[in-house]
Structure formats: C-alpha cells, structure tokens
Amino acid sequence: MTRLGIVFTPAHDPARLIAAARAADAAGLHEFWLWEDCFSHGGLTTAATVLASTEHIQVGLGLMPAPLRNVALCAMEVASLHRLFPGRFLAGAGHGVQHWMRQVGARVASPMTLLDEYSTALQALLRGEEVTVDGRYVSLDAVRLQWPAPDEPFFLGGTGPKTLRYAASHSDGTLFAAAMSDDELTASCAEVIAARRSADHRIIAPRLVAVGAGADDRIRDEVGRWGKTDASGLAVTGGAAEVADEVARLGHLGITSVVAHPTDDEPDLEGLIEVLGRTAAALR
C-alpha cells in the first residue's frame, strides 16, 4: 500500500502547526512532513512539537542540511526524539541548498564527500557505536551516544543521479524534491530501485495538491513559483477520488509515500487535510 501524508511547508506560519498536525492525526494520514528551509522553521523544534502534539502519525523531517548541523549534536537530537516517540520519527538529511549554505558560511567544496562522511558517522552513532573519524569535513574522537536509537530508520534525499544512488545504497529511504515531473519521477525511481540496499527501502515523493474552489488557479500559480510553466504531470486537483487515483498511479512507479504539498496560498489547510484523510481511508 502506498502511504499518504502532507507537508507543512515554510510558507505557513508555525503558529498554525499544532492545529494542522492534530487535524492530520485525527484524519488518519500516515505521515506529516516538515522542511528545514533557511531561514524559516527550525526542523527539530517543529518535529518535536508535532510528535508531542499527536498520537499516531509518523513525523518526517526532510531534510536537515548536513553542512548546518554538527553531526554529534544532530545524532543526540535525533536519537532523543526516537526514544521519546518510538517508531514515529522519520529523520532525513541532505546537502542543503547551496546558496543558503554559502549565506551562513557553511558551504563546502565537495557536498558529496560531506554527505558521505556525515551520514556514515550519524548512522553509526545512532546504532550506538563508538565513532572515531578524521575526515575532510567530519571529525570525531571516540564519540558514543549514551542513549542511541539503533533500530530506527534514517533517510537521505536530494536531486541528481549520484545523490539518489548514494541515498538508496546508504539509507533506509530516499526523499525526492517537490514539483518533479512524471519523467523526472520515473527516472529517479529507477535510480533508487537499482541502487537500494534493501527491498523495503522507502521512496517519498511530494506532489502538489489543491482541492476546492480555485484549485486550478492556485496550482498554476504554485507551479510558477517552482519555475515551471505547465502543471501537467506535476500536480493533482479535484477531490478525494482524484487524489487517490494519483497516489495509486505514483505507487506503480515504486513510490511508497506520496506527500501532499499544499500551495503557498492554500486558504483552508484543515479542509485539505480532511479530503486527504478520506483518501487515506480509501487506500487502506
């Protein structure tokens, strides 16, 4: 079964976060995703808030920028949330948006080298191993977490074949970028499936979604914000039936979780969540 979730994007005031998360939990959505965009919501802060405010829904954080967070501190934070909310936190990391990394003085010459060193060290720390490494970017001297989380998943994400193949072979799930075309999704799924380290590797794909009056106009505007000129193959409008059809279609590509991406100007987030809840119920 393909899972259905929603992302609470940085376009929405964090003051609305708890209400939206509780609505998604009550509606029976499978996942509630958060972004860590500079310079907006703090990812681990909002993830902890959602986890503490809900009962059942899995909470995903995609993606923590590796250049922005010390790997030992990140492991401490992630392990704490895993232990506080077993089985409910989906933590992911990536390169970070490069011009943002430059703005904060964290951009590196080789993002792939950093991601490799970072994800390797982070996953070892989460497993409870003592880690000593003297890499190009990551340096640890006999670091071991007091309270690790050895059985919890870890995700990577990004764009481009090299990053996708790395994510597939070095993590438990791959998170795609938003506003990808059908051709891009098909090619990305093929890269991940060919390189994944296990058959149960999860593939998470955002999809632009709008329902109700003015949905087509909102999607057209949203697609423009992503630098696209045509919404075909990028989004779904309509109601629960149309969303369910899109989830099923994307599931046939190998996507295991479809994450509804509201438009920046979505006027009724809770109403959208209610429609998605009916869709999720139909998928079960």
mmCIF file of N, CA and C in Angstrom, residues 3 26 62 112 122 128 147 160 173 195 200 244:
data_model
loop_
_atom_site.group_PDB
_atom_site.id
_atom_site.type_symbol
_atom_site.label_atom_id
_atom_site.label_comp_id
_atom_site.label_asym_id
_atom_site.label_seq_id
_atom_site.Cartn_x
_atom_site.Cartn_y
_atom_site.Cartn_z
ATOM 1 N N ARG A 3 1.540 4.932 1.004
ATOM 2 C CA ARG A 3 1.129 5.768 2.117
ATOM 3 C C ARG A 3 0.861 7.196 1.641
ATOM 4 N N ALA A 26 -5.887 13.222 13.382
ATOM 5 C CA ALA A 26 -7.284 12.817 13.525
ATOM 6 C C ALA A 26 -7.852 12.293 12.211
ATOM 7 N N GLY A 62 12.503 16.473 6.499
ATOM 8 C CA GLY A 62 13.312 16.384 5.298
ATOM 9 C C GLY A 62 13.505 17.768 4.670
ATOM 10 N N MET A 112 29.176 16.010 -1.818
ATOM 11 C CA MET A 112 29.034 14.556 -1.754
ATOM 12 C C MET A 112 29.971 13.955 -0.711
ATOM 13 N N LEU A 122 26.756 9.625 11.359
ATOM 14 C CA LEU A 122 25.480 9.783 12.059
ATOM 15 C C LEU A 122 24.794 8.441 12.274
ATOM 16 N N GLY A 128 24.675 3.214 18.184
ATOM 17 C CA GLY A 128 25.332 3.044 19.474
ATOM 18 C C GLY A 128 26.811 2.739 19.385
ATOM 19 N N TRP A 147 22.483 7.430 24.819
ATOM 20 C CA TRP A 147 21.150 6.890 24.567
ATOM 21 C C TRP A 147 20.913 6.821 23.053
ATOM 22 N N GLY A 160 19.487 14.629 -8.555
ATOM 23 C CA GLY A 160 20.641 14.214 -9.331
ATOM 24 C C GLY A 160 20.940 12.738 -9.128
ATOM 25 N N GLY A 173 15.661 5.139 3.313
ATOM 26 C CA GLY A 173 14.645 5.737 2.458
ATOM 27 C C GLY A 173 15.193 6.960 1.756
ATOM 28 N N ALA A 195 19.704 0.924 -7.053
ATOM 29 C CA ALA A 195 20.821 1.054 -6.112
ATOM 30 C C ALA A 195 20.454 0.758 -4.667
ATOM 31 N N ASP A 200 12.898 -3.177 1.034
ATOM 32 C CA ASP A 200 11.915 -2.365 1.750
ATOM 33 C C ASP A 200 12.338 -0.899 1.870
ATOM 34 N N ALA A 244 -6.711 9.954 -4.743
ATOM 35 C CA ALA A 244 -6.497 8.512 -4.613
ATOM 36 C C ALA A 244 -5.962 7.918 -5.914
#
